[in-house]
Amino acid sequence: MLTLQCLREERERVLASLAKRHIDAETTVDRILALDAQRRALQTELDQVLAESNTLSREIGGLMRDGKKEEAEAVKAQTAGLKDKSHALKESMDVAEEELQHMLVQLPNTPCDLVAAGKSADDNVEVYRNSEPPKAGGHAKPHWDIASEFDLIDFDLGAKVTGAGFPFYKGKGAKLQRGLIRFFLERADEAGYTEYIPPHVVNADSGYGTGQLPDKEGQMYHMQDDDLYMIPTAEVPLTNIYRDVVLNASDLPQKLCGYTPCFRREAGSYGKDVRGLNRLHQFDKVEIVQIAHPSESYATLDTMVEHVKGLLEALELPFRILRLCGGDMGFTSAMTYDFEVWSAAQERWLEVSSVSNFETFQANRLKCRFKDVDGKNKFVHTLNGSALALPRIVAALLENHQDHEGVTIPKALVPYVGFDRIEA
RNA sequence: GGAGGUUUGGCAGAGUUGGUCGAUUGCACCGGUCUUGAAAACCGGCGUGCCGAAAGGUACCGGGGGUUCGAAUCCCUCAGCCUCCGCCA
């Protein structure tokens, strides 16, 4: 979430920045500032009452020790009204604080300067494309047909055993998954990311820390009996490693990665968006995360973009990179690059990675700071990116590398999957 | 799942008949003296949030709540960790 200090000192900039998301936050921000002023005034008053109370209590303590019981009783009488007074002040302060927090967590992050204003995906800025989308040959089969023809993925079986959006991967389909995961992890390892196998289930504090709660409450599977959430991305457990942590400046950057299945309820999705592998309730993903020094974070973002770019090049897929506009960016992000691969049969771009800098937005919630050279604790910047999400990569591999007899596995991937062709 | 124990500042570890305890001490760490440099020794500093220009005030001894003029110390509750028993991959 945004810091109060930032709202206080840079109100105009924050409003202008949020306007790029097509959000008019003026009313909210001003209400927050009013509550903040109110809270501070109450705190000052409360502190005074408590100070008085503490002084008297110490006095009583001294008198009791000296055996002057009657004098102590007399002082005690002076404390009579103080407790009610402090309780009342505390209560008003808590009320103001609660409303303030409630409003504050609903404000999204401020897009950074480079981000364009915009309402929807149409306003995203394409910053890179490795090739023109191959012309439709008319014969390209969609991945769900290929998957079925070579018995790679069974959607119906998944629907029977669990429900729609939970496919079974089979035979070479399963090996392809396993190979891709290994391939992505090895590349992350080579790039200096430490591998983690995190829990696939997190508590509410963690959901809150990375911003899934309360914003996306309905998107996560929730286990009511234990009040735990299934992770929608490894970002949640990996970034929450740093919740309530103060790092040394020399510890930065922290680079970590991890493979996990991801679980998303995807309420409200329908149609061609959910066909085949396009959108699943459970999917596999390798995530890269960095905890960076504020002055380095945008350079870090660039290296992460380059990393993902390298993966897609190795897989020989046509792709483009978009810098998302304000209106299309996630709630917590200050800047996001989306990677999209071309689907030859569906003849459209499919998002396969999202690489973001959250600046201090998550760090503020996580209370993740570093001790700066001036001795002060400051918020770190957090970043993460998919490197990569599997289903649409598999879709693109099947569709783009198909021919009449089967599918050719890109050379870089062969050592990981153990075969170079998928055929009948 | 049952029984008991435990949870203090980066770590270790005092403090529980409630009263200058936000907290003794050691280690680690930072600065200084000494030294060609280092080590040792000695001196000083050394948790975090909030309010405040500052001085200072206030809050925090696992989380939350309560008793009291006053709680790290008493009570309730939740959680983590440890030991034993049970069950089990």
mmCIF file of C-alpha atoms in Angstrom, chain A residues 63-423:
data_model
loop_
_atom_site.group_PDB
_atom_site.id
_atom_site.type_symbol
_atom_site.label_atom_id
_atom_site.label_comp_id
_atom_site.label_asym_id
_atom_site.label_seq_id
_atom_site.Cartn_x
_atom_site.Cartn_y
_atom_site.Cartn_z
ATOM 1 C CA LEU A 63 5.215 6.558 48.365
ATOM 2 C CA MET A 64 4.198 2.935 48.825
ATOM 3 C CA ARG A 65 7.822 1.945 49.066
ATOM 4 C CA ASP A 66 8.361 4.541 51.747
ATOM 5 C CA GLY A 67 5.343 3.260 53.608
ATOM 6 C CA LYS A 68 3.386 6.503 53.192
ATOM 7 C CA LYS A 69 0.161 4.758 52.501
ATOM 8 C CA GLU A 70 -2.187 7.640 53.110
ATOM 9 C CA GLU A 71 -0.343 9.999 50.841
ATOM 10 C CA ALA A 72 -0.338 7.323 48.199
ATOM 11 C CA GLU A 73 -4.091 7.005 48.491
ATOM 12 C CA ALA A 74 -4.383 10.743 48.016
ATOM 13 C CA VAL A 75 -2.386 10.622 44.791
ATOM 14 C CA LYS A 76 -4.371 7.628 43.684
ATOM 15 C CA ALA A 77 -7.491 9.754 43.873
ATOM 16 C CA GLN A 78 -5.963 12.084 41.315
ATOM 17 C CA THR A 79 -5.756 9.316 38.767
ATOM 18 C CA ALA A 80 -9.480 8.704 38.908
ATOM 19 C CA GLY A 81 -10.561 10.352 35.659
ATOM 20 C CA LEU A 82 -7.438 9.603 33.679
ATOM 21 C CA LYS A 83 -8.245 6.046 32.809
ATOM 22 C CA ASP A 84 -11.642 6.807 31.331
ATOM 23 C CA LYS A 85 -10.119 9.669 29.459
ATOM 24 C CA SER A 86 -7.357 7.579 27.966
ATOM 25 C CA HIS A 87 -9.737 4.765 27.094
ATOM 26 C CA ALA A 88 -12.014 7.183 25.276
ATOM 27 C CA LEU A 89 -9.118 8.707 23.381
ATOM 28 C CA LYS A 90 -7.721 5.318 22.494
ATOM 29 C CA GLU A 91 -11.074 4.257 21.187
ATOM 30 C CA SER A 92 -11.499 7.339 18.995
ATOM 31 C CA MET A 93 -7.996 6.885 17.748
ATOM 32 C CA ASP A 94 -8.610 3.238 16.894
ATOM 33 C CA VAL A 95 -11.778 4.147 15.024
ATOM 34 C CA ALA A 96 -9.920 6.738 12.954
ATOM 35 C CA GLU A 97 -7.036 4.351 12.413
ATOM 36 C CA GLU A 98 -9.290 1.568 11.283
ATOM 37 C CA GLU A 99 -11.112 3.672 8.742
ATOM 38 C CA LEU A 100 -7.826 5.077 7.565
ATOM 39 C CA GLN A 101 -6.336 1.608 7.023
ATOM 40 C CA HIS A 102 -9.487 0.416 5.359
ATOM 41 C CA MET A 103 -9.292 3.220 2.814
ATOM 42 C CA LEU A 104 -5.540 3.030 2.421
ATOM 43 C CA VAL A 105 -5.444 -0.638 1.468
ATOM 44 C CA GLN A 106 -7.975 0.028 -1.257
ATOM 45 C CA LEU A 107 -5.732 2.461 -3.085
ATOM 46 C CA PRO A 108 -3.690 0.798 -5.828
ATOM 47 C CA ASN A 109 -0.036 1.509 -6.425
ATOM 48 C CA THR A 110 1.013 4.640 -8.279
ATOM 49 C CA PRO A 111 2.268 3.877 -11.791
ATOM 50 C CA CYS A 112 5.797 5.067 -12.412
ATOM 51 C CA ASP A 113 6.548 7.901 -14.845
ATOM 52 C CA LEU A 114 7.169 5.675 -17.858
ATOM 53 C CA VAL A 115 3.732 4.109 -17.638
ATOM 54 C CA ALA A 116 1.222 5.447 -20.136
ATOM 55 C CA ALA A 117 -2.244 6.514 -19.152
ATOM 56 C CA GLY A 118 -4.847 4.167 -20.526
ATOM 57 C CA LYS A 119 -8.063 2.345 -19.912
ATOM 58 C CA SER A 120 -7.549 -1.122 -21.262
ATOM 59 C CA ALA A 121 -5.218 -3.532 -22.992
ATOM 60 C CA ASP A 122 -5.637 -1.472 -26.180
ATOM 61 C CA ASP A 123 -3.544 1.265 -24.632
ATOM 62 C CA ASN A 124 -0.593 -0.938 -23.753
ATOM 63 C CA VAL A 125 2.664 -0.019 -25.403
ATOM 64 C CA GLU A 126 4.490 -2.655 -27.424
ATOM 65 C CA VAL A 127 8.179 -2.237 -26.692
ATOM 66 C CA TYR A 128 9.608 -5.299 -28.409
ATOM 67 C CA ARG A 129 8.672 -7.973 -30.913
ATOM 68 C CA ASN A 130 11.002 -10.761 -31.994
ATOM 69 C CA SER A 131 9.217 -11.484 -35.262
ATOM 70 C CA GLU A 132 6.040 -10.798 -37.145
ATOM 71 C CA PRO A 133 3.285 -13.225 -36.237
ATOM 72 C CA PRO A 134 3.514 -16.077 -38.733
ATOM 73 C CA LYS A 135 0.799 -15.807 -41.375
ATOM 74 C CA ALA A 136 -2.045 -18.149 -40.771
ATOM 75 C CA GLY A 137 -1.562 -21.147 -43.024
ATOM 76 C CA GLY A 138 -5.135 -22.179 -42.543
ATOM 77 C CA HIS A 139 -4.071 -25.657 -41.496
ATOM 78 C CA ALA A 140 -2.831 -24.839 -37.989
ATOM 79 C CA LYS A 141 -4.630 -26.967 -35.449
ATOM 80 C CA PRO A 142 -5.501 -25.543 -32.016
ATOM 81 C CA HIS A 143 -3.559 -27.028 -29.138
ATOM 82 C CA TRP A 144 -6.569 -28.787 -27.648
ATOM 83 C CA ASP A 145 -6.928 -30.827 -30.821
ATOM 84 C CA ILE A 146 -3.209 -31.619 -30.897
ATOM 85 C CA ALA A 147 -3.253 -32.513 -27.198
ATOM 86 C CA SER A 148 -6.107 -34.877 -27.784
ATOM 87 C CA GLU A 149 -4.706 -36.373 -30.997
ATOM 88 C CA PHE A 150 -1.427 -37.354 -29.327
ATOM 89 C CA ASP A 151 -3.016 -38.085 -25.949
ATOM 90 C CA LEU A 152 -1.024 -35.422 -24.110
ATOM 91 C CA ILE A 153 -3.694 -33.785 -22.005
ATOM 92 C CA ASP A 154 -7.078 -35.045 -20.832
ATOM 93 C CA PHE A 155 -9.435 -32.215 -20.005
ATOM 94 C CA ASP A 156 -12.533 -34.388 -19.640
ATOM 95 C CA LEU A 157 -10.854 -36.670 -17.146
ATOM 96 C CA GLY A 158 -9.877 -33.638 -15.087
ATOM 97 C CA ALA A 159 -13.421 -32.376 -15.203
ATOM 98 C CA LYS A 160 -14.649 -35.751 -13.938
ATOM 99 C CA VAL A 161 -12.134 -36.128 -11.126
ATOM 100 C CA THR A 162 -12.037 -32.508 -10.027
ATOM 101 C CA GLY A 163 -13.790 -30.017 -12.272
ATOM 102 C CA ALA A 164 -13.280 -27.868 -15.324
ATOM 103 C CA GLY A 165 -9.880 -26.210 -15.432
ATOM 104 C CA PHE A 166 -8.020 -29.072 -13.737
ATOM 105 C CA PRO A 167 -6.578 -31.143 -16.569
ATOM 106 C CA PHE A 168 -4.569 -34.360 -16.453
ATOM 107 C CA TYR A 169 -1.269 -34.326 -18.319
ATOM 108 C CA LYS A 170 -0.330 -37.696 -19.723
ATOM 109 C CA GLY A 171 2.681 -39.466 -21.199
ATOM 110 C CA LYS A 172 4.676 -37.053 -23.321
ATOM 111 C CA GLY A 173 2.335 -34.289 -22.190
ATOM 112 C CA ALA A 174 3.417 -34.873 -18.589
ATOM 113 C CA LYS A 175 7.058 -35.171 -19.598
ATOM 114 C CA LEU A 176 6.808 -31.908 -21.463
ATOM 115 C CA GLN A 177 5.531 -30.229 -18.277
ATOM 116 C CA ARG A 178 8.285 -31.710 -16.173
ATOM 117 C CA GLY A 179 10.917 -30.817 -18.768
ATOM 118 C CA LEU A 180 9.763 -27.225 -19.040
ATOM 119 C CA ILE A 181 9.798 -26.799 -15.266
ATOM 120 C CA ARG A 182 13.340 -28.147 -15.116
ATOM 121 C CA PHE A 183 14.412 -26.021 -18.042
ATOM 122 C CA PHE A 184 13.051 -22.845 -16.440
ATOM 123 C CA LEU A 185 14.567 -23.656 -13.053
ATOM 124 C CA GLU A 186 17.970 -24.392 -14.543
ATOM 125 C CA ARG A 187 17.965 -21.100 -16.409
ATOM 126 C CA ALA A 188 16.970 -19.224 -13.255
ATOM 127 C CA ASP A 189 19.715 -21.017 -11.374
ATOM 128 C CA GLU A 190 22.257 -19.994 -14.013
ATOM 129 C CA ALA A 191 21.054 -16.411 -13.638
ATOM 130 C CA GLY A 192 21.811 -16.498 -9.923
ATOM 131 C CA TYR A 193 18.378 -17.103 -8.454
ATOM 132 C CA THR A 194 18.306 -19.355 -5.397
ATOM 133 C CA GLU A 195 15.741 -22.091 -5.773
ATOM 134 C CA TYR A 196 13.045 -22.610 -3.160
ATOM 135 C CA ILE A 197 10.283 -25.143 -2.826
ATOM 136 C CA PRO A 198 7.773 -23.139 -0.823
ATOM 137 C CA PRO A 199 4.519 -24.176 0.832
ATOM 138 C CA HIS A 200 1.608 -24.233 -1.581
ATOM 139 C CA VAL A 201 -0.725 -22.930 1.060
ATOM 140 C CA VAL A 202 -0.359 -19.672 2.973
ATOM 141 C CA ASN A 203 -1.994 -17.867 5.859
ATOM 142 C CA ALA A 204 -3.970 -14.638 5.642
ATOM 143 C CA ASP A 205 -1.040 -12.489 6.780
ATOM 144 C CA SER A 206 0.925 -13.633 3.751
ATOM 145 C CA GLY A 207 -1.988 -13.004 1.420
ATOM 146 C CA TYR A 208 -2.202 -9.539 2.815
ATOM 147 C CA GLY A 209 1.549 -8.980 2.618
ATOM 148 C CA THR A 210 1.773 -9.302 -1.133
ATOM 149 C CA GLY A 211 -1.561 -7.606 -1.751
ATOM 150 C CA GLN A 212 -3.834 -10.500 -2.743
ATOM 151 C CA LEU A 213 -5.878 -9.675 0.332
ATOM 152 C CA PRO A 214 -8.133 -7.891 0.642
ATOM 153 C CA ASP A 215 -8.112 -6.906 -3.017
ATOM 154 C CA LYS A 216 -8.492 -10.352 -4.592
ATOM 155 C CA GLU A 217 -10.093 -12.309 -1.829
ATOM 156 C CA GLY A 218 -12.424 -14.158 -4.195
ATOM 157 C CA GLN A 219 -9.650 -15.239 -6.543
ATOM 158 C CA MET A 220 -7.969 -17.555 -4.072
ATOM 159 C CA TYR A 221 -9.151 -20.943 -2.895
ATOM 160 C CA HIS A 222 -9.745 -20.656 0.812
ATOM 161 C CA MET A 223 -9.723 -23.534 3.281
ATOM 162 C CA GLN A 224 -12.208 -22.467 5.844
ATOM 163 C CA ASP A 225 -11.470 -24.932 8.615
ATOM 164 C CA ASP A 226 -7.865 -23.835 8.818
ATOM 165 C CA ASP A 227 -8.175 -20.314 7.415
ATOM 166 C CA LEU A 228 -5.481 -20.982 4.824
ATOM 167 C CA TYR A 229 -5.290 -19.999 1.181
ATOM 168 C CA MET A 230 -3.958 -21.999 -1.756
ATOM 169 C CA ILE A 231 -1.353 -19.919 -3.496
ATOM 170 C CA PRO A 232 -2.328 -18.185 -6.748
ATOM 171 C CA THR A 233 1.380 -17.757 -7.512
ATOM 172 C CA ALA A 234 4.729 -18.553 -5.890
ATOM 173 C CA GLU A 235 5.132 -14.805 -5.504
ATOM 174 C CA VAL A 236 3.094 -15.038 -2.321
ATOM 175 C CA PRO A 237 5.201 -17.502 -0.300
ATOM 176 C CA LEU A 238 8.493 -16.360 -1.824
ATOM 177 C CA THR A 239 8.001 -12.656 -1.195
ATOM 178 C CA ASN A 240 6.564 -13.282 2.257
ATOM 179 C CA ILE A 241 9.870 -14.831 3.280
ATOM 180 C CA TYR A 242 10.813 -11.203 3.787
ATOM 181 C CA ARG A 243 7.786 -10.181 5.816
ATOM 182 C CA ASP A 244 8.891 -8.398 9.008
ATOM 183 C CA VAL A 245 12.510 -8.584 7.992
ATOM 184 C CA VAL A 246 15.171 -5.884 8.120
ATOM 185 C CA LEU A 247 18.012 -6.596 5.706
ATOM 186 C CA ASN A 248 21.453 -5.074 5.544
ATOM 187 C CA ALA A 249 22.072 -2.883 2.518
ATOM 188 C CA SER A 250 24.819 -5.348 1.576
ATOM 189 C CA ASP A 251 22.255 -8.185 1.461
ATOM 190 C CA LEU A 252 20.592 -6.599 -1.551
ATOM 191 C CA PRO A 253 19.603 -7.759 -4.021
ATOM 192 C CA GLN A 254 18.009 -11.016 -2.909
ATOM 193 C CA LYS A 255 17.254 -13.253 -5.876
ATOM 194 C CA LEU A 256 15.042 -16.282 -5.547
ATOM 195 C CA CYS A 257 12.981 -18.544 -7.704
ATOM 196 C CA GLY A 258 10.637 -21.419 -7.291
ATOM 197 C CA TYR A 259 8.363 -23.785 -9.092
ATOM 198 C CA THR A 260 4.859 -24.250 -7.745
ATOM 199 C CA PRO A 261 1.461 -25.149 -8.994
ATOM 200 C CA CYS A 262 -0.804 -22.097 -8.897
ATOM 201 C CA PHE A 263 -4.449 -22.133 -7.978
ATOM 202 C CA ARG A 264 -6.928 -19.533 -9.162
ATOM 203 C CA ARG A 265 -10.661 -19.548 -8.956
ATOM 204 C CA GLU A 266 -10.964 -17.321 -12.035
ATOM 205 C CA ALA A 267 -14.528 -16.448 -11.183
ATOM 206 C CA GLY A 268 -16.244 -14.743 -14.075
ATOM 207 C CA SER A 269 -14.102 -16.068 -16.928
ATOM 208 C CA TYR A 270 -15.770 -17.690 -19.884
ATOM 209 C CA GLY A 271 -15.769 -18.439 -23.601
ATOM 210 C CA LYS A 272 -12.681 -18.686 -25.747
ATOM 211 C CA ASP A 273 -10.603 -17.334 -22.872
ATOM 212 C CA VAL A 274 -10.954 -20.604 -21.003
ATOM 213 C CA ARG A 275 -10.769 -23.017 -23.931
ATOM 214 C CA GLY A 276 -8.078 -25.682 -23.630
ATOM 215 C CA LEU A 277 -5.026 -24.435 -21.775
ATOM 216 C CA ASN A 278 -5.885 -20.776 -22.111
ATOM 217 C CA ARG A 279 -7.065 -20.384 -18.540
ATOM 218 C CA LEU A 280 -6.945 -23.034 -15.844
ATOM 219 C CA HIS A 281 -7.760 -23.254 -12.157
ATOM 220 C CA GLN A 282 -4.511 -25.088 -11.536
ATOM 221 C CA PHE A 283 -1.376 -24.505 -13.539
ATOM 222 C CA ASP A 284 2.376 -24.764 -13.157
ATOM 223 C CA LYS A 285 4.711 -21.822 -13.047
ATOM 224 C CA VAL A 286 8.295 -20.960 -12.257
ATOM 225 C CA GLU A 287 8.513 -17.585 -10.599
ATOM 226 C CA ILE A 288 11.500 -15.300 -10.132
ATOM 227 C CA VAL A 289 11.561 -12.772 -7.299
ATOM 228 C CA GLN A 290 13.994 -10.037 -6.380
ATOM 229 C CA ILE A 291 14.266 -7.825 -3.342
ATOM 230 C CA ALA A 292 16.148 -4.767 -4.535
ATOM 231 C CA HIS A 293 17.626 -1.503 -3.351
ATOM 232 C CA PRO A 294 15.265 1.326 -4.345
ATOM 233 C CA SER A 295 17.876 2.976 -6.524
ATOM 234 C CA GLU A 296 18.490 -0.279 -8.402
ATOM 235 C CA SER A 297 15.010 -1.622 -8.881
ATOM 236 C CA TYR A 298 14.343 -0.413 -12.407
ATOM 237 C CA ALA A 299 17.674 -1.729 -13.624
ATOM 238 C CA THR A 300 16.701 -4.967 -11.901
ATOM 239 C CA LEU A 301 13.377 -4.963 -13.702
ATOM 240 C CA ASP A 302 15.253 -4.722 -16.996
ATOM 241 C CA THR A 303 17.430 -7.720 -16.182
ATOM 242 C CA MET A 304 14.358 -9.736 -15.318
ATOM 243 C CA VAL A 305 12.751 -8.782 -18.617
ATOM 244 C CA GLU A 306 15.918 -9.870 -20.404
ATOM 245 C CA HIS A 307 15.852 -13.169 -18.558
ATOM 246 C CA VAL A 308 12.323 -13.955 -19.675
ATOM 247 C CA LYS A 309 13.135 -12.813 -23.183
ATOM 248 C CA GLY A 310 15.978 -15.331 -23.267
ATOM 249 C CA LEU A 311 13.616 -18.135 -22.318
ATOM 250 C CA LEU A 312 11.165 -17.384 -25.107
ATOM 251 C CA GLU A 313 13.980 -17.072 -27.632
ATOM 252 C CA ALA A 314 15.303 -20.469 -26.579
ATOM 253 C CA LEU A 315 11.835 -21.916 -27.104
ATOM 254 C CA GLU A 316 11.763 -20.389 -30.582
ATOM 255 C CA LEU A 317 8.390 -18.785 -30.071
ATOM 256 C CA PRO A 318 7.098 -15.600 -31.671
ATOM 257 C CA PHE A 319 6.497 -13.120 -28.892
ATOM 258 C CA ARG A 320 6.160 -9.483 -28.028
ATOM 259 C CA ILE A 321 6.688 -7.420 -24.904
ATOM 260 C CA LEU A 322 4.195 -4.835 -23.746
ATOM 261 C CA ARG A 323 4.563 -2.150 -21.189
ATOM 262 C CA LEU A 324 1.167 -2.091 -19.570
ATOM 263 C CA CYS A 325 -0.779 1.114 -19.399
ATOM 264 C CA GLY A 326 -2.146 2.418 -16.119
ATOM 265 C CA GLY A 327 -5.579 0.912 -16.614
ATOM 266 C CA ASP A 328 -4.317 -2.596 -17.380
ATOM 267 C CA MET A 329 -1.761 -2.902 -14.604
ATOM 268 C CA GLY A 330 -2.258 -4.992 -11.515
ATOM 269 C CA PHE A 331 -3.319 -3.391 -8.263
ATOM 270 C CA THR A 332 0.070 -3.620 -6.588
ATOM 271 C CA SER A 333 2.362 -2.820 -9.491
ATOM 272 C CA ALA A 334 4.211 0.393 -10.319
ATOM 273 C CA MET A 335 5.318 -0.911 -13.685
ATOM 274 C CA THR A 336 4.621 -4.145 -15.518
ATOM 275 C CA TYR A 337 5.911 -5.750 -18.683
ATOM 276 C CA ASP A 338 3.731 -8.459 -20.129
ATOM 277 C CA PHE A 339 5.080 -11.108 -22.453
ATOM 278 C CA GLU A 340 2.734 -12.543 -25.039
ATOM 279 C CA VAL A 341 3.342 -15.457 -27.370
ATOM 280 C CA TRP A 342 1.569 -15.869 -30.654
ATOM 281 C CA SER A 343 -0.949 -18.633 -30.922
ATOM 282 C CA ALA A 344 -0.812 -19.821 -34.504
ATOM 283 C CA ALA A 345 -4.154 -21.575 -34.488
ATOM 284 C CA GLN A 346 -6.135 -19.171 -32.348
ATOM 285 C CA GLU A 347 -4.445 -16.317 -34.182
ATOM 286 C CA ARG A 348 -4.044 -14.185 -31.132
ATOM 287 C CA TRP A 349 -1.507 -13.265 -28.485
ATOM 288 C CA LEU A 350 -1.478 -15.197 -25.231
ATOM 289 C CA GLU A 351 -0.022 -13.724 -22.070
ATOM 290 C CA VAL A 352 2.682 -15.995 -20.656
ATOM 291 C CA SER A 353 4.572 -13.748 -18.289
ATOM 292 C CA SER A 354 4.154 -10.645 -16.294
ATOM 293 C CA VAL A 355 7.222 -8.942 -14.844
ATOM 294 C CA SER A 356 6.632 -6.168 -12.346
ATOM 295 C CA ASN A 357 8.271 -3.700 -10.040
ATOM 296 C CA PHE A 358 6.137 -3.018 -6.994
ATOM 297 C CA GLU A 359 8.512 -0.417 -5.599
ATOM 298 C CA THR A 360 7.610 -0.037 -1.904
ATOM 299 C CA PHE A 361 3.951 -1.017 -2.263
ATOM 300 C CA GLN A 362 4.410 -4.595 -1.060
ATOM 301 C CA ALA A 363 7.366 -3.740 1.167
ATOM 302 C CA ASN A 364 5.154 -1.367 3.100
ATOM 303 C CA ARG A 365 2.654 -4.105 3.800
ATOM 304 C CA LEU A 366 5.340 -6.684 4.407
ATOM 305 C CA LYS A 367 7.344 -4.348 6.615
ATOM 306 C CA CYS A 368 10.399 -5.391 4.676
ATOM 307 C CA ARG A 369 13.159 -2.860 5.108
ATOM 308 C CA PHE A 370 16.888 -2.536 4.802
ATOM 309 C CA LYS A 371 19.297 -0.609 6.974
ATOM 310 C CA ASP A 372 20.631 2.167 4.810
ATOM 311 C CA VAL A 373 24.107 3.649 5.096
ATOM 312 C CA ASP A 374 22.650 6.520 7.116
ATOM 313 C CA GLY A 375 21.536 3.971 9.710
ATOM 314 C CA LYS A 376 17.841 4.408 8.961
ATOM 315 C CA ASN A 377 15.526 1.592 8.010
ATOM 316 C CA LYS A 378 13.965 2.095 4.603
ATOM 317 C CA PHE A 379 11.546 0.070 2.538
ATOM 318 C CA VAL A 380 13.020 -2.196 -0.100
ATOM 319 C CA HIS A 381 11.600 -2.557 -3.581
ATOM 320 C CA THR A 382 10.093 -5.913 -4.496
ATOM 321 C CA LEU A 383 9.894 -7.361 -7.984
ATOM 322 C CA ASN A 384 8.733 -10.562 -9.532
ATOM 323 C CA GLY A 385 8.061 -12.203 -12.819
ATOM 324 C CA SER A 386 6.788 -15.420 -14.318
ATOM 325 C CA ALA A 387 9.631 -17.325 -15.869
ATOM 326 C CA LEU A 388 7.443 -18.869 -17.059
ATOM 327 C CA ALA A 389 3.831 -19.968 -16.734
ATOM 328 C CA LEU A 390 3.430 -23.327 -18.424
ATOM 329 C CA PRO A 391 -0.001 -23.849 -19.968
ATOM 330 C CA ARG A 392 0.088 -21.164 -22.630
ATOM 331 C CA ILE A 393 3.710 -21.965 -23.360
ATOM 332 C CA VAL A 394 2.646 -25.538 -24.001
ATOM 333 C CA ALA A 395 -0.211 -24.273 -26.137
ATOM 334 C CA ALA A 396 2.158 -22.097 -28.149
ATOM 335 C CA LEU A 397 4.747 -24.869 -28.498
ATOM 336 C CA LEU A 398 2.149 -27.300 -29.811
ATOM 337 C CA GLU A 399 0.554 -24.814 -32.159
ATOM 338 C CA ASN A 400 3.654 -23.073 -33.495
ATOM 339 C CA HIS A 401 5.919 -26.084 -33.845
ATOM 340 C CA GLN A 402 3.358 -28.405 -35.424
ATOM 341 C CA ASP A 403 3.494 -29.931 -38.851
ATOM 342 C CA HIS A 404 1.378 -32.519 -40.592
ATOM 343 C CA GLU A 405 2.801 -35.461 -38.683
ATOM 344 C CA GLY A 406 3.373 -34.033 -35.255
ATOM 345 C CA VAL A 407 5.204 -31.474 -33.178
ATOM 346 C CA THR A 408 8.921 -30.694 -33.029
ATOM 347 C CA ILE A 409 10.458 -29.891 -29.656
ATOM 348 C CA PRO A 410 12.791 -26.858 -29.715
ATOM 349 C CA LYS A 411 16.430 -27.869 -29.546
ATOM 350 C CA ALA A 412 17.126 -26.139 -26.227
ATOM 351 C CA LEU A 413 14.342 -28.088 -24.579
ATOM 352 C CA VAL A 414 15.182 -31.567 -25.880
ATOM 353 C CA PRO A 415 17.698 -32.435 -23.124
ATOM 354 C CA TYR A 416 15.073 -31.623 -20.521
ATOM 355 C CA VAL A 417 12.085 -33.464 -21.964
ATOM 356 C CA GLY A 418 14.004 -36.428 -23.340
ATOM 357 C CA PHE A 419 12.532 -36.535 -26.859
ATOM 358 C CA ASP A 420 12.562 -34.262 -29.902
ATOM 359 C CA ARG A 421 9.259 -35.137 -31.575
ATOM 360 C CA ILE A 422 5.703 -35.778 -30.603
ATOM 361 C CA GLU A 423 4.070 -38.068 -33.120
#
